[in-house]
Coordinates of C-alpha atoms in Angstrom, one line a residue:
M1 CA -155.4 -107.0 -246.7
S2 CA -157.5 -109.1 -244.1
R3 CA -157.4 -108.8 -240.5
C4 CA -155.5 -112.3 -240.1
E5 CA -152.8 -111.3 -242.6
Y6 CA -152.8 -108.1 -240.4
L7 CA -152.3 -109.3 -237.5
Y8 CA -149.8 -112.1 -239.0
H9 CA -147.7 -109.3 -240.2
Q10 CA -147.8 -107.4 -237.0
G11 CA -147.0 -110.6 -234.9
V12 CA -143.8 -111.2 -237.3
V13 CA -142.8 -107.5 -236.7
W14 CA -142.8 -107.8 -233.1
L15 CA -141.1 -110.9 -233.0
V16 CA -138.3 -109.5 -234.8
F17 CA -138.4 -106.5 -232.5
L18 CA -138.1 -109.0 -229.7
I19 CA -135.2 -110.6 -230.6
L20 CA -133.3 -107.6 -231.7
A21 CA -134.3 -106.0 -227.9
L22 CA -133.3 -109.5 -225.9
P23 CA -129.2 -108.6 -225.9
L24 CA -129.6 -105.2 -224.8
L25 CA -132.5 -106.2 -222.2
A26 CA -130.3 -108.8 -220.6
T27 CA -127.5 -106.3 -220.7
L28 CA -129.8 -103.8 -218.9
L29 CA -130.9 -106.5 -216.6
Y30 CA -127.1 -107.0 -215.9
A31 CA -126.1 -103.8 -215.4
L32 CA -129.2 -103.3 -212.8
S33 CA -128.5 -106.2 -210.7
T34 CA -126.4 -107.1 -207.6
T35 CA -125.5 -110.9 -208.5
W36 CA -126.5 -113.0 -211.5
G37 CA -124.9 -116.2 -211.5
A38 CA -126.9 -119.9 -211.5
T39 CA -130.3 -118.4 -211.7
I40 CA -132.6 -117.7 -214.4
L41 CA -133.4 -114.0 -213.2
P42 CA -131.1 -111.8 -211.2
Q43 CA -130.9 -112.4 -207.0
G44 CA -131.3 -108.5 -206.5
F45 CA -131.4 -105.2 -208.4
T46 CA -129.7 -102.2 -207.1
L47 CA -128.3 -99.0 -209.1
R48 CA -124.4 -99.2 -207.8
W49 CA -123.0 -99.5 -210.9
M50 CA -124.5 -96.5 -212.5
A51 CA -123.9 -94.6 -209.9
Q52 CA -120.5 -95.7 -209.9
L53 CA -120.1 -95.1 -213.6
W54 CA -121.5 -91.8 -213.6
S55 CA -119.7 -90.6 -210.2
D56 CA -116.5 -91.7 -212.3
P57 CA -114.3 -88.3 -213.5
R58 CA -112.5 -90.5 -216.2
F59 CA -115.6 -91.7 -217.8
M60 CA -117.0 -88.4 -218.0
T61 CA -113.6 -86.9 -219.4
A62 CA -113.7 -90.1 -222.2
L63 CA -117.6 -89.3 -222.9
G64 CA -116.7 -85.2 -223.4
H65 CA -113.6 -86.6 -225.6
S66 CA -115.9 -88.8 -228.0
L67 CA -118.4 -86.2 -228.2
L68 CA -115.8 -83.2 -229.0
I69 CA -113.8 -85.4 -231.6
C70 CA -117.3 -86.6 -233.3
L71 CA -118.4 -83.2 -233.3
G72 CA -115.3 -81.8 -234.6
A73 CA -114.8 -84.4 -237.9
L74 CA -118.8 -83.5 -238.5
I75 CA -118.3 -79.7 -238.6
F76 CA -115.5 -80.0 -240.6
S77 CA -117.0 -82.7 -242.9
L78 CA -119.7 -80.4 -243.7
V79 CA -117.9 -77.0 -243.9
L80 CA -115.9 -78.9 -246.7
V81 CA -117.9 -81.0 -248.7
L82 CA -121.3 -79.4 -248.8
P83 CA -119.6 -76.5 -251.1
A84 CA -117.6 -79.2 -253.0
M85 CA -120.6 -81.4 -253.9
F86 CA -122.4 -78.0 -254.8
V87 CA -119.9 -77.2 -257.5
I88 CA -119.5 -80.7 -258.5
A89 CA -123.4 -81.2 -258.9
Y90 CA -123.6 -77.8 -260.6
Y91 CA -120.3 -77.2 -262.5
F92 CA -119.0 -80.7 -263.2
P93 CA -121.7 -83.4 -262.9
R94 CA -119.5 -85.7 -264.8
L95 CA -117.1 -85.8 -261.9
D96 CA -120.0 -87.3 -259.7
A97 CA -119.4 -91.2 -260.9
I98 CA -115.6 -90.6 -259.9
M99 CA -116.5 -89.3 -256.9
N100 CA -118.6 -92.4 -256.0
V101 CA -115.6 -94.3 -256.1
L102 CA -113.1 -91.9 -254.4
I103 CA -115.6 -92.1 -251.2
L104 CA -115.3 -95.5 -251.0
M105 CA -111.5 -95.5 -250.3
P106 CA -111.5 -95.0 -246.9
F107 CA -113.2 -98.7 -246.5
A108 CA -111.0 -100.3 -248.9
V109 CA -108.0 -100.0 -246.5
P110 CA -108.4 -101.8 -242.8
P111 CA -108.1 -99.4 -239.9
V112 CA -105.2 -101.4 -238.9
V113 CA -103.0 -100.7 -241.7
S114 CA -104.2 -97.3 -242.1
S115 CA -103.1 -96.6 -238.5
V116 CA -99.7 -98.0 -239.0
G117 CA -99.1 -95.7 -241.9
L118 CA -100.6 -92.6 -239.7
L119 CA -98.3 -93.1 -236.8
Q120 CA -95.3 -93.3 -239.3
L121 CA -96.3 -90.3 -240.9
Y122 CA -97.6 -88.1 -237.8
S123 CA -95.1 -89.1 -235.2
D124 CA -92.1 -86.7 -236.1
P125 CA -92.0 -83.0 -236.8
P126 CA -93.1 -80.9 -238.3
L127 CA -96.5 -82.6 -237.5
M128 CA -96.9 -84.7 -234.6
L129 CA -100.2 -85.1 -234.5
T130 CA -100.0 -88.8 -232.7
G131 CA -101.7 -88.7 -229.6
T132 CA -103.5 -85.6 -230.0
P133 CA -107.4 -85.2 -231.0
W134 CA -106.6 -83.4 -234.4
I135 CA -105.3 -86.7 -235.6
L136 CA -108.8 -88.7 -234.7
I137 CA -110.6 -85.5 -236.4
G138 CA -108.9 -86.1 -239.4
C139 CA -109.4 -89.7 -239.4
Y140 CA -113.3 -89.7 -238.5
F141 CA -113.5 -87.0 -241.6
T142 CA -112.4 -89.6 -244.0
L143 CA -114.6 -92.3 -242.5
A144 CA -117.7 -90.0 -242.0
L145 CA -117.5 -88.8 -245.7
P146 CA -119.1 -91.7 -247.3
F147 CA -122.2 -91.3 -245.3
I148 CA -122.3 -87.5 -245.7
Y149 CA -121.5 -87.2 -249.8
R150 CA -124.0 -90.1 -250.4
A151 CA -126.7 -89.2 -248.3
L152 CA -126.6 -85.3 -249.7
A153 CA -125.9 -86.5 -253.4
N154 CA -129.4 -88.5 -253.1
N155 CA -131.2 -85.2 -251.3
M156 CA -129.6 -83.2 -254.3
Q157 CA -130.9 -85.2 -256.9
A158 CA -134.6 -85.2 -255.3
I159 CA -134.7 -81.7 -254.8
N160 CA -133.7 -81.0 -258.7
M161 CA -131.0 -78.9 -257.6
R162 CA -130.2 -77.5 -261.1
E163 CA -134.0 -76.6 -261.5
L164 CA -134.3 -74.4 -258.4
I165 CA -131.2 -72.4 -259.0
D166 CA -132.3 -71.6 -262.7
A167 CA -135.5 -70.6 -261.2
A168 CA -133.7 -68.1 -258.7
H169 CA -131.5 -67.0 -261.6
L170 CA -134.9 -65.7 -263.5
L171 CA -136.1 -63.9 -260.0
G172 CA -132.1 -62.1 -259.9
A173 CA -130.0 -64.2 -257.6
T174 CA -126.9 -64.9 -258.1
T175 CA -125.7 -68.7 -258.2
W176 CA -124.0 -68.4 -254.8
Q177 CA -127.2 -66.8 -253.6
A178 CA -129.6 -69.5 -254.7
A179 CA -127.0 -72.0 -253.2
L180 CA -127.3 -70.6 -249.7
L181 CA -130.7 -69.1 -249.7
V182 CA -132.5 -71.7 -251.7
V183 CA -130.6 -75.1 -251.7
L184 CA -129.3 -75.6 -248.5
P185 CA -132.7 -75.0 -246.6
N186 CA -134.0 -77.9 -248.8
L187 CA -130.9 -80.0 -248.0
R188 CA -131.8 -80.0 -244.0
K189 CA -133.1 -83.3 -244.1
G190 CA -130.6 -84.9 -245.7
T191 CA -127.5 -83.2 -244.0
F192 CA -129.6 -84.1 -240.7
I193 CA -129.6 -88.4 -241.7
A194 CA -125.9 -87.9 -243.0
V195 CA -124.7 -86.4 -239.4
L196 CA -126.7 -88.9 -237.5
L197 CA -125.7 -91.8 -239.3
S198 CA -122.0 -90.4 -239.1
F199 CA -122.3 -89.7 -235.6
S200 CA -123.6 -93.0 -234.7
F201 CA -120.8 -94.9 -236.6
L202 CA -117.7 -92.6 -235.3
I203 CA -118.8 -92.8 -231.4
G204 CA -118.3 -96.6 -231.5
E205 CA -115.2 -96.4 -233.5
F206 CA -112.1 -98.2 -231.3
V207 CA -109.2 -99.2 -233.6
L208 CA -108.2 -95.7 -234.9
A209 CA -108.7 -94.1 -231.2
N210 CA -107.1 -97.2 -229.3
L211 CA -104.1 -97.0 -231.8
L212 CA -103.5 -93.1 -232.6
V213 CA -104.3 -91.7 -229.5
G214 CA -105.0 -94.7 -226.5
T215 CA -105.1 -93.2 -223.0
R216 CA -103.4 -90.2 -224.1
Y217 CA -106.5 -88.7 -225.0
E218 CA -109.1 -91.5 -224.2
T219 CA -112.1 -91.8 -225.8
L220 CA -115.6 -93.5 -225.0
Q221 CA -114.8 -96.9 -226.4
V222 CA -111.1 -96.8 -225.4
Y223 CA -112.1 -96.4 -221.6
L224 CA -114.6 -99.4 -222.1
Y225 CA -111.7 -101.5 -223.4
N226 CA -109.5 -100.5 -220.4
V227 CA -112.2 -101.6 -217.8
R228 CA -113.8 -104.5 -219.2
N229 CA -111.9 -106.5 -216.7
E230 CA -113.2 -104.7 -213.7
S231 CA -116.6 -106.1 -213.7
G232 CA -119.1 -107.9 -216.1
H233 CA -122.0 -105.7 -214.0
F234 CA -119.9 -102.1 -214.4
S235 CA -119.3 -103.1 -218.2
S236 CA -122.8 -103.8 -218.8
A237 CA -123.7 -100.3 -217.3
L238 CA -121.2 -98.4 -219.2
V239 CA -122.7 -100.0 -222.7
I240 CA -126.2 -99.1 -221.7
S241 CA -124.8 -95.8 -220.8
Y242 CA -123.2 -95.4 -223.9
F243 CA -126.6 -96.8 -225.8
L244 CA -128.4 -94.3 -223.9
V245 CA -126.2 -91.2 -225.0
V246 CA -126.5 -92.4 -228.3
L247 CA -130.6 -92.3 -228.2
L248 CA -130.8 -89.1 -226.4
I249 CA -128.6 -87.2 -228.8
T250 CA -130.5 -88.7 -231.5
W251 CA -134.0 -87.4 -229.8
L252 CA -132.6 -84.2 -229.4
A253 CA -131.8 -83.5 -232.8
N254 CA -135.2 -85.4 -234.0
V255 CA -136.6 -82.6 -232.0
L256 CA -135.1 -79.9 -233.2
N257 CA -135.3 -80.8 -236.7
R258 CA -139.1 -80.7 -236.3
E259 CA -139.1 -77.5 -234.5
R260 CA -137.5 -76.1 -237.4
G261 CA -139.6 -77.6 -240.0

């Protein structure tokens, strides 16, 4: 590749990056501006909106609720999905084709429709889960399932899981010892990618959270919806803070993953 072609491709990449970053930069400027009306640039800058947001106990509570629900759903997903996937991949590989269809079912039903059914099922005894975080953890488990299953299935195929287990058998390990001590460490990268994809999707979910729990267990997206009319600057500060929280968690996860590697 000549230098001119290299510079051209580099310029295209930076142009695409700039186009994608412009809305976020504009939101950041609006969050830091005192007023921004008829002028091209803000008339002044301030940290007032950021300080007001992060000093709001309601915001901190909503952020904690979102993180707890996402973390609970992801742990629940991994605890259930990992053993099930191992059994399917090693003992019943023909079921993989059926699972590839079943895991797409959560996306076949619109969230509004599923919310109506869940409200009818879990608003009366014996399982009155409406308005509690438990119903969201269950719903988010089904939403995270396609991301986790597909990422781990690809990872299992890439590491030749059956050959690893057969090699462990030759060395005297049982099947479950091979799964825990040989296969599971090799699935770390796939698990890491699955968790990050699921987390970035779940923390931005609004429909189920608003309809099933609302302000009774207010999450970050419900909080954003409820304060949207207070101030455009305040809402922009909330959007930027939401983006920074996701970015920080992703960065920390990358650092931990690199250190363990």
